[in-house]
Coordinates of C-alpha atoms in Angstrom, one line a residue:
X241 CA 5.9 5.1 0.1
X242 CA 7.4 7.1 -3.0
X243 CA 4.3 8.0 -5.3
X244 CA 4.9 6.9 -8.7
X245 CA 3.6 8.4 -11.8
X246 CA 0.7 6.2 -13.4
X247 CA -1.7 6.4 -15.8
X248 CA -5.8 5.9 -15.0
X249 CA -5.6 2.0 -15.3
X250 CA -3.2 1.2 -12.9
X251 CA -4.7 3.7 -10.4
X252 CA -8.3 2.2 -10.6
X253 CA -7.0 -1.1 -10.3
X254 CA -5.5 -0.2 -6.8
X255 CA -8.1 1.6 -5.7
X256 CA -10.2 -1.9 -6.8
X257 CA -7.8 -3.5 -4.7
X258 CA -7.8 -1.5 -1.7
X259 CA -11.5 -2.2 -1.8
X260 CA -11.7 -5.5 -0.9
X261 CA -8.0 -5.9 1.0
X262 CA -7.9 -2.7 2.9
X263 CA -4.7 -0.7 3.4
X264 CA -1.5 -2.2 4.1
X265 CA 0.5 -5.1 2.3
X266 CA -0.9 -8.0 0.2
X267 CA 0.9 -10.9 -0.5
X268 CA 0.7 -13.1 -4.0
X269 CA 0.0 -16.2 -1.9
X270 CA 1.1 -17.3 2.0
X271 CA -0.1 -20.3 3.9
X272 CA -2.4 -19.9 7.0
X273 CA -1.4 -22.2 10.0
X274 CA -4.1 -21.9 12.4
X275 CA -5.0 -25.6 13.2
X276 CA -3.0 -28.5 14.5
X277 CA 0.2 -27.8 12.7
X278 CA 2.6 -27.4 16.2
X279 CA 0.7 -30.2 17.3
X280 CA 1.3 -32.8 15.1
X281 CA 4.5 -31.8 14.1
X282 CA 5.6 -31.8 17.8
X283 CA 4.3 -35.2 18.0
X284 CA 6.4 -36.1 15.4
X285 CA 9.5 -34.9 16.6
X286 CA 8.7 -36.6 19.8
X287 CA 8.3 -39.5 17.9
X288 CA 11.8 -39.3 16.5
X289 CA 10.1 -40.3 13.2
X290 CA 11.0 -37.3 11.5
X291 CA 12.6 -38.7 7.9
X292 CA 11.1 -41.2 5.4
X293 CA 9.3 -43.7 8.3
X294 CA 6.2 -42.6 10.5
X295 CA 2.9 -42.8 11.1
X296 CA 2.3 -39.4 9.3
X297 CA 3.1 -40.2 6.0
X298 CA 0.1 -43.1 5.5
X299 CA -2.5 -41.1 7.7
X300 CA -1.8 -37.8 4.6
X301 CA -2.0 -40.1 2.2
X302 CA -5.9 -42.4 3.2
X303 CA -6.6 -38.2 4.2
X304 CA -5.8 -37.1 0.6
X305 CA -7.5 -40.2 -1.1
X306 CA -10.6 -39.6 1.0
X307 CA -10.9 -35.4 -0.1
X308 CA -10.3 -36.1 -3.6
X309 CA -12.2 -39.7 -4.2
X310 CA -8.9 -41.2 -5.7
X311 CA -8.4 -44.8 -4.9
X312 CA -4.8 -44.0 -3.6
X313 CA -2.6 -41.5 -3.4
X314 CA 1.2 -41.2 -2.6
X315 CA 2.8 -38.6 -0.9
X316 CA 6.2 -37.6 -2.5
X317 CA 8.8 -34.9 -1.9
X318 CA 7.2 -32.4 -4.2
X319 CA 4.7 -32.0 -7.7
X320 CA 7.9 -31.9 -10.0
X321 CA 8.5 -35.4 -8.4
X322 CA 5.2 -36.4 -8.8
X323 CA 4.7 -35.7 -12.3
X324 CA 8.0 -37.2 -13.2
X325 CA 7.3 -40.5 -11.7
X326 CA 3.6 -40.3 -13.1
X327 CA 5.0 -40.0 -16.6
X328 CA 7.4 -42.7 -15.9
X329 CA 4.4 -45.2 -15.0
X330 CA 2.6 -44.4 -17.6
X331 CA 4.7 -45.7 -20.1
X332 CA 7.0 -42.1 -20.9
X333 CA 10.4 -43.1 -22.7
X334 CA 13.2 -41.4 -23.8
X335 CA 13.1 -39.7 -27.0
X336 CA 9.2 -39.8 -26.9
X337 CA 6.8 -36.7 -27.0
X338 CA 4.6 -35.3 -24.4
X339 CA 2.1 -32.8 -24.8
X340 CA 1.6 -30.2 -22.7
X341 CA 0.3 -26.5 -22.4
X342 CA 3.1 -23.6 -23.3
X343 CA 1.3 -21.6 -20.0
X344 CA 2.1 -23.6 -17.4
X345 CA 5.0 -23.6 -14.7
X346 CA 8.2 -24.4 -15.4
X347 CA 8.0 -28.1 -13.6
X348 CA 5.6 -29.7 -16.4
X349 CA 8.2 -28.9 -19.0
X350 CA 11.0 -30.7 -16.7
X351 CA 9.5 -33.6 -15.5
X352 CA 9.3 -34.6 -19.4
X353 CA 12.4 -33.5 -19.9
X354 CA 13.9 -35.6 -16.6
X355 CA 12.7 -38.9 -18.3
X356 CA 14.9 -38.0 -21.8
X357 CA 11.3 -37.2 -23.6
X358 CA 10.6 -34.0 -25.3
X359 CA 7.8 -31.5 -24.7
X360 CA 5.6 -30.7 -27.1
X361 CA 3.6 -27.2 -27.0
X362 CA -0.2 -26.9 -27.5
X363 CA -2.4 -23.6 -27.2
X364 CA -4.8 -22.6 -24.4
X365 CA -8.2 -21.8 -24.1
X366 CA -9.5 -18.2 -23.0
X367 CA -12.3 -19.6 -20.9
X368 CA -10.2 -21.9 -18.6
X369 CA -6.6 -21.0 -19.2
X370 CA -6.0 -24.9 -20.0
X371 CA -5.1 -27.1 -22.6
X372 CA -7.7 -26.0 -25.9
X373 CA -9.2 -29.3 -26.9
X374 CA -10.4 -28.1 -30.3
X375 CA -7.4 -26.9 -31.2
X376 CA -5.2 -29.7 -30.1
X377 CA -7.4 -32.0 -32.2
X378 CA -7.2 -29.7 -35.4
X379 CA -3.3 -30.1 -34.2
X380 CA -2.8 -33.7 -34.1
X381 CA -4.7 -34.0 -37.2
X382 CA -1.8 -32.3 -39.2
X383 CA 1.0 -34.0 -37.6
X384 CA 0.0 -37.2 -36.1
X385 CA 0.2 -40.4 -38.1
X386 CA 0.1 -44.0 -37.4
X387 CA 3.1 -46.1 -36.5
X388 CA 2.4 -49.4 -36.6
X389 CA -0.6 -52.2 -35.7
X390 CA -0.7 -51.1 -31.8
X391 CA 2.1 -48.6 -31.6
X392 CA -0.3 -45.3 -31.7
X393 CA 1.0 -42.4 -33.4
X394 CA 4.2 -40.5 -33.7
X395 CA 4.9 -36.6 -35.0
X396 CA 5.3 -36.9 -38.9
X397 CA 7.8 -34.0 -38.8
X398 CA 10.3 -35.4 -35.7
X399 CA 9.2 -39.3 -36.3
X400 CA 9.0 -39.3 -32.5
X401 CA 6.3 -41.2 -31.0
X402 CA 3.4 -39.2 -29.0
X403 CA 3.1 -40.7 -25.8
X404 CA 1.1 -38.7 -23.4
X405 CA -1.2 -35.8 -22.9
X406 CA -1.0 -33.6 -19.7
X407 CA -3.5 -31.1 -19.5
X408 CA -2.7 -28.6 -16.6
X409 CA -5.2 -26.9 -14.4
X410 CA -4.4 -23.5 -14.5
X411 CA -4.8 -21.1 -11.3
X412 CA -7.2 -24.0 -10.1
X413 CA -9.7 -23.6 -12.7
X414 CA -10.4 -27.6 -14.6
X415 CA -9.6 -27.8 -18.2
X416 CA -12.4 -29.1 -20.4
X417 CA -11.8 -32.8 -19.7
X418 CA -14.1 -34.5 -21.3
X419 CA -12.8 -33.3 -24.8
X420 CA -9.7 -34.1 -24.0
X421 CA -9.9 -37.4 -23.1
X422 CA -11.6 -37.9 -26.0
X423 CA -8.3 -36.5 -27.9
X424 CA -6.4 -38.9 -25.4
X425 CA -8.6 -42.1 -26.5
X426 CA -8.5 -41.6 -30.6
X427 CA -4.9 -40.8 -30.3
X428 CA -3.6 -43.4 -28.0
X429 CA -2.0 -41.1 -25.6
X430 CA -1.9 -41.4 -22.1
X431 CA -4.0 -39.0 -20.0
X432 CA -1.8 -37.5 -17.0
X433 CA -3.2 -34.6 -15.5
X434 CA -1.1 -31.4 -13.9
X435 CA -3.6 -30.8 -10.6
X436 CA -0.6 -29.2 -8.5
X437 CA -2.8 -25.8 -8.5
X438 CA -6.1 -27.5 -7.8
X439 CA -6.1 -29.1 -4.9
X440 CA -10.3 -28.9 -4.2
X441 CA -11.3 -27.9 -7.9
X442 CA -14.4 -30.5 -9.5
X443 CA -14.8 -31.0 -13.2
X444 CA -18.5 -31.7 -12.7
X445 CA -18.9 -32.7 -9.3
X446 CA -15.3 -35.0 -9.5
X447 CA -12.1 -33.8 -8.1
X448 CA -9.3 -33.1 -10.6
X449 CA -6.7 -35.5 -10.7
X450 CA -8.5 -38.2 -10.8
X451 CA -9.9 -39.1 -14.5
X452 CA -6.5 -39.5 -16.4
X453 CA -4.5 -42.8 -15.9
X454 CA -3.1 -41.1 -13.2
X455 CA -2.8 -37.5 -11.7
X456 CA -0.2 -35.1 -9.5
X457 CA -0.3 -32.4 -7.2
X458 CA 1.9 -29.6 -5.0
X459 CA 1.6 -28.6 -1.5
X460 CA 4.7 -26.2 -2.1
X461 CA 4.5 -23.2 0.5
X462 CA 2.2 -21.2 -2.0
X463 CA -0.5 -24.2 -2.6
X464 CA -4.1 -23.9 -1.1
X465 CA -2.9 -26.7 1.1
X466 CA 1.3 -27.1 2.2
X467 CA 3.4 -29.3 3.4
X468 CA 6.2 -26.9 3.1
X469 CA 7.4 -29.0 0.1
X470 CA 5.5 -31.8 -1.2
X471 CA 3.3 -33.6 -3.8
X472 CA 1.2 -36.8 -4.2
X473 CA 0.3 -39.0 -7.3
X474 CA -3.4 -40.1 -7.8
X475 CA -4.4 -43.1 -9.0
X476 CA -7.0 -45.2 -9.4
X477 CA -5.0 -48.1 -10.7
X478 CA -3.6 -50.2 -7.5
X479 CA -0.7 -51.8 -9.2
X480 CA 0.4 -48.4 -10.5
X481 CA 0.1 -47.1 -7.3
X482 CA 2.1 -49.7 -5.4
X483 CA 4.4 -49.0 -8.3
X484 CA 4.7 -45.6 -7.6
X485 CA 5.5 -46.0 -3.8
X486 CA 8.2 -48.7 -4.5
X487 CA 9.9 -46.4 -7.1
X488 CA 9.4 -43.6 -4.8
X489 CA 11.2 -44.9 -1.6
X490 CA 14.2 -45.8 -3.8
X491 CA 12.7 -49.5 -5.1
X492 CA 13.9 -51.4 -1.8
X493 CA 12.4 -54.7 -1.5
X494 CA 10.8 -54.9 2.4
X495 CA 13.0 -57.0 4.1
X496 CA 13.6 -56.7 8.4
X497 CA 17.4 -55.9 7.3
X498 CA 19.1 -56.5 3.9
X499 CA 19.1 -53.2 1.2
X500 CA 17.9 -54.9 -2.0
X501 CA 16.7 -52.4 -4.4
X502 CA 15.2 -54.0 -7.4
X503 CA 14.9 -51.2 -10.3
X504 CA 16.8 -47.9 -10.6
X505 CA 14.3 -46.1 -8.1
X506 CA 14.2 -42.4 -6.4
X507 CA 14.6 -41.0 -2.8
X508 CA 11.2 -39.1 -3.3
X509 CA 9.3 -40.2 -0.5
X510 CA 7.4 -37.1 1.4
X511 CA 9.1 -37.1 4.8
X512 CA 6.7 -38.0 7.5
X513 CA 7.5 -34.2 9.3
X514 CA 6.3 -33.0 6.7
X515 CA 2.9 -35.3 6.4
X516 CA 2.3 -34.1 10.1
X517 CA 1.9 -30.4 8.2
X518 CA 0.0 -31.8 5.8
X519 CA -2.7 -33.5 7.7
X520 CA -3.5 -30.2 10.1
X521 CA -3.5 -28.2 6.6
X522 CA -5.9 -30.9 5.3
X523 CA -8.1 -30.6 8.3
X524 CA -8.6 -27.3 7.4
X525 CA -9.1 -27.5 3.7
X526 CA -12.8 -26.5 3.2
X527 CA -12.4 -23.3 5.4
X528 CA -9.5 -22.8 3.0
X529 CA -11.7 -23.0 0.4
X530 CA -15.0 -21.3 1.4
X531 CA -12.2 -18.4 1.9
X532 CA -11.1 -18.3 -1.6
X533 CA -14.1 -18.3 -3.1
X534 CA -15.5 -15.2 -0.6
X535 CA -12.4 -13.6 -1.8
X536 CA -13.5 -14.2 -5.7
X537 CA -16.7 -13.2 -5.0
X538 CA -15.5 -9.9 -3.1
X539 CA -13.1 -9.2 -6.0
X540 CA -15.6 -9.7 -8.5
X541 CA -18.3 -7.4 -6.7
X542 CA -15.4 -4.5 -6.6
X543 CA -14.6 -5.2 -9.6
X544 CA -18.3 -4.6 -11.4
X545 CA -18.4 -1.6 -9.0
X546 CA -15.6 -0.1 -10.5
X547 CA -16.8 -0.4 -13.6
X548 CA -13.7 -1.0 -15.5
X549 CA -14.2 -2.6 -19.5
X550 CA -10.5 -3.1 -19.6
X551 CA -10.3 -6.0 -17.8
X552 CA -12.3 -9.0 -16.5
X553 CA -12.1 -11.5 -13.4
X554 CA -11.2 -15.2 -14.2
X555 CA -14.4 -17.3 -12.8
X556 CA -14.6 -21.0 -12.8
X557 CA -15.8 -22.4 -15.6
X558 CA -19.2 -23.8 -16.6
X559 CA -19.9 -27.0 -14.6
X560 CA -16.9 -26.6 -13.2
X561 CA -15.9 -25.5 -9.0
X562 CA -12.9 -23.6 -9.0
X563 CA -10.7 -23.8 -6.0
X564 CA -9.5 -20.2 -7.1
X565 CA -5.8 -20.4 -5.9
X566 CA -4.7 -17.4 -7.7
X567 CA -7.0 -15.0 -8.5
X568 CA -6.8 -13.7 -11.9
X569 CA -7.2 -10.6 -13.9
X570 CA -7.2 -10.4 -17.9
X571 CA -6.7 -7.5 -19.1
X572 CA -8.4 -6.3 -22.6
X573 CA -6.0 -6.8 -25.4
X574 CA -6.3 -3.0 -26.1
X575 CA -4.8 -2.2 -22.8
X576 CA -2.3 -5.2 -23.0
X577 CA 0.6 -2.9 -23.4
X578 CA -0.1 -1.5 -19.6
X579 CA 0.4 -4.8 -18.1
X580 CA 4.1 -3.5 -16.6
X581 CA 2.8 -0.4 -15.4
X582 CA -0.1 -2.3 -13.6
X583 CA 2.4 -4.8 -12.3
X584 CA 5.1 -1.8 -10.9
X585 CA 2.2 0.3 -9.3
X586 CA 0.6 -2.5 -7.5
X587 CA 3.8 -3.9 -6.3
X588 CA 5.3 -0.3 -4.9
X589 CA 1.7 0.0 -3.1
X590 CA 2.1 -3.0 -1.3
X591 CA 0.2 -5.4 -3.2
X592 CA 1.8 -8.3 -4.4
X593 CA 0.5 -9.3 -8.0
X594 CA 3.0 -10.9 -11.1
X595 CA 2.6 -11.9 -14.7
X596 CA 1.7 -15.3 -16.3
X597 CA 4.7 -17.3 -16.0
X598 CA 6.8 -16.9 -19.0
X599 CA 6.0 -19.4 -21.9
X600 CA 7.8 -22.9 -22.3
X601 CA 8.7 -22.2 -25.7
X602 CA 10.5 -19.0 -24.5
X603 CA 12.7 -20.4 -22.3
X604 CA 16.2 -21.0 -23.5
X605 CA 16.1 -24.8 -22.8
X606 CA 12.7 -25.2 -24.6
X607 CA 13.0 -23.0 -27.7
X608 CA 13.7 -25.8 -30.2
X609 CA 11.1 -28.2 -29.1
X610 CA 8.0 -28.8 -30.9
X611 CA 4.8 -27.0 -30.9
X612 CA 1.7 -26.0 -32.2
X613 CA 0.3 -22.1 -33.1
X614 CA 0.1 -20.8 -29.3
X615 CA -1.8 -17.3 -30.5
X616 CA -4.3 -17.7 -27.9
X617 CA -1.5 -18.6 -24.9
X618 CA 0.8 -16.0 -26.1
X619 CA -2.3 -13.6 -26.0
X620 CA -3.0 -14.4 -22.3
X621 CA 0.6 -14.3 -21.5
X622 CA 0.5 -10.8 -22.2
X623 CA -2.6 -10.1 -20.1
X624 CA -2.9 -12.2 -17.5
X625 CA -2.3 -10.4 -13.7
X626 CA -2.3 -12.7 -10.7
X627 CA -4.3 -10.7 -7.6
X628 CA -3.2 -11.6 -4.0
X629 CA -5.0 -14.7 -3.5
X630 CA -4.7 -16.0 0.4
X631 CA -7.1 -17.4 2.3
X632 CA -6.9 -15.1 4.7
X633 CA -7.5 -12.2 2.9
X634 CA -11.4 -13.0 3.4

């Protein structure tokens, strides 16, 4: 491979790298199928049951309320999905506001935007990457006001109503929950939580997920767990949850024949080929995750080794167990400006590592919505350096 010209950083960074991974090529993220994927999913095809009926489908779901301690959970066609519909239950209308972090994927910002509602931007926290609850509050205090007896509070500058709050757990690591339920309860907004990245991350010994009204989560091809494509809503709420799987599978009544649909519903239920997937994956979920955290713990270890000030290893936060999907480097403000150049050399050596994903409010579709200050998320933006992260590399 061409040498390229670098400067120290980049160079000790690799050489960090190659420490724990070895030589030869690193990818960001890749699934490990080493349990009884062909299995099941030859079942299913024996079964013919390959579509939106099967056996699959139910056994994911009772598997995937068991590992997180939600009461149910219902297996859709992908996180985007999920979120959407779990806005749409908990009371989301058009024209209302939702809050939700500027660093976060794409897919938070559009399943507001699918319903008619409007995102609205809040800042980040440097010690877990989510939602800052201090700030938020400070936030709302400014621009929230009353509506009416019972009508909770609307945004004094759009005269929009606030609706819901949807912290995101970022890389895997929780958000400081408690606080911002506590934002969600004196502001009347519905707590729906972003989990697609922490599949097997606790907020003091619970699963993420499961304390807002309702959570959502990803087994896209990249997640600690896939399905190829897929998501699931949480719940703890029954009716919402046999809400969810009647909007989900496109609101048909259950009738022996007749096609009666009784609400405008989706075709989002998670195929039961891909379930099959999904329950080897799930079988193998706490190797997965004793994995991940080795890996953290080797990068960390090379990292102190190294002795670089520069930059710092994301670790899970206080109280908190981190299912460390992508392992994350923060660069030192001071060195902020060598971000590209760390990005470039790592990449031409072979080992796959990318930036924060660019902020919602950047994006052309998302420029004029509302916000807060974001100085902390537009710091980290600038910093942030995912590491290759499977749980294979350990």
């Amino acid at each position: 491979m061409k040498a390229l010209p670098v400067d120290a950083l980049p160079v000790a960074i690799i050489e960090t790298l190659r420490a724990v991974l070895g030589e030869g090529n690193a990818a960001l993220h890749e699934p490990c199928f080493q349990g009884n994927e062909q299995r099941y999913v030859q079942d299913c095809i024996a079964s013919t049951f390959v579509s939106s009926v099967g056996a699959y489908v139910g056994r994911f779901e009772q598997a995937l309320a068991e590992v997180t301690g939600a009461r149910r959970a219902v297996a859709v066609v992908n996180g985007t999905a999920a979120l959407q519909v779990a806005l749409q239950l908990a009371g989301v209308e058009a024209k209302d506001e939702v809050i939700i972090p500027a660093l976060t994927f794409v897919a938070t910002a559009n399943a507001v935007h699918y319903l008619g509602a409007i995102p609205h931007f809040a800042d980040s926290e440097d010690q877990t990457l989510g939602l800052d609850p201090a700030a938020l509050r400070d936030w709302l205090s400014t621009i929230a006001e009353r509506s009416g007896a019972g009508a909770g509070r609307r945004n004094r500058h759009t005269g929009r109503r606030l609706r819901a709050l949807v912290p995101m757990h970022c890389f895997g690591h929780p958000c400081d929950l408690d606080a911002l339920l506590a934002i969600a309860q004196d502001y009347q907004l519905a707590l729906v939580e972003d989990a697609a990245e922490s599949l097997g991350s606790r907020y003091h010994g619970r699963h993420t997920g499961t304390f807002g009204l309702l959570g959502t989560l990803s087994f896209n091809g990249n997640k600690t767990i896939t399905t190829g494509g897929g998501g699931a809503i949480l719940t703890a709420d029954m009716h919402l949850a046999d809400h969810a799987k009647h909007l989900t599978t496109t609101a048909k009544r259950p009738h022996r024949w007749e096609s009666m649909h009784d609400e405008i519903g989706y075709n989002y239920r998670m195929p039961n080929l891909n379930a099959a997937l999904g329950c080897a994956q799930l079988e193998q979920l706490p190797n997965f995750l004793a994995s991940k955290r080795r890996l953290a713990a080797r990068y960390r270890d090379a990292f102190a080794n190294a002795g670089l000030d520069q930059a710092r290893l994301m670790q899970e936060p206080p109280g908190c167990e981190s299912n460390y999907w992508l392992q994350t480097l923060i660069l030192d403000e001071r060195v902020a400006d060598q971000r590209d150049a760390i990005l470039t050399a790592t990449n031409d050596a072979g080992l796959m590592t990318r930036p924060a994903w660019t902020l919602l409010h950047q994006l052309p579709p998302y420029r004029d919505c509302p916000r807060a200050p974001l100085p902390v998320a537009e710091s980290l933006a600038r910093r942030i350096i995912n590491l290759p992260s499977s749980a294979g590399l350990a």
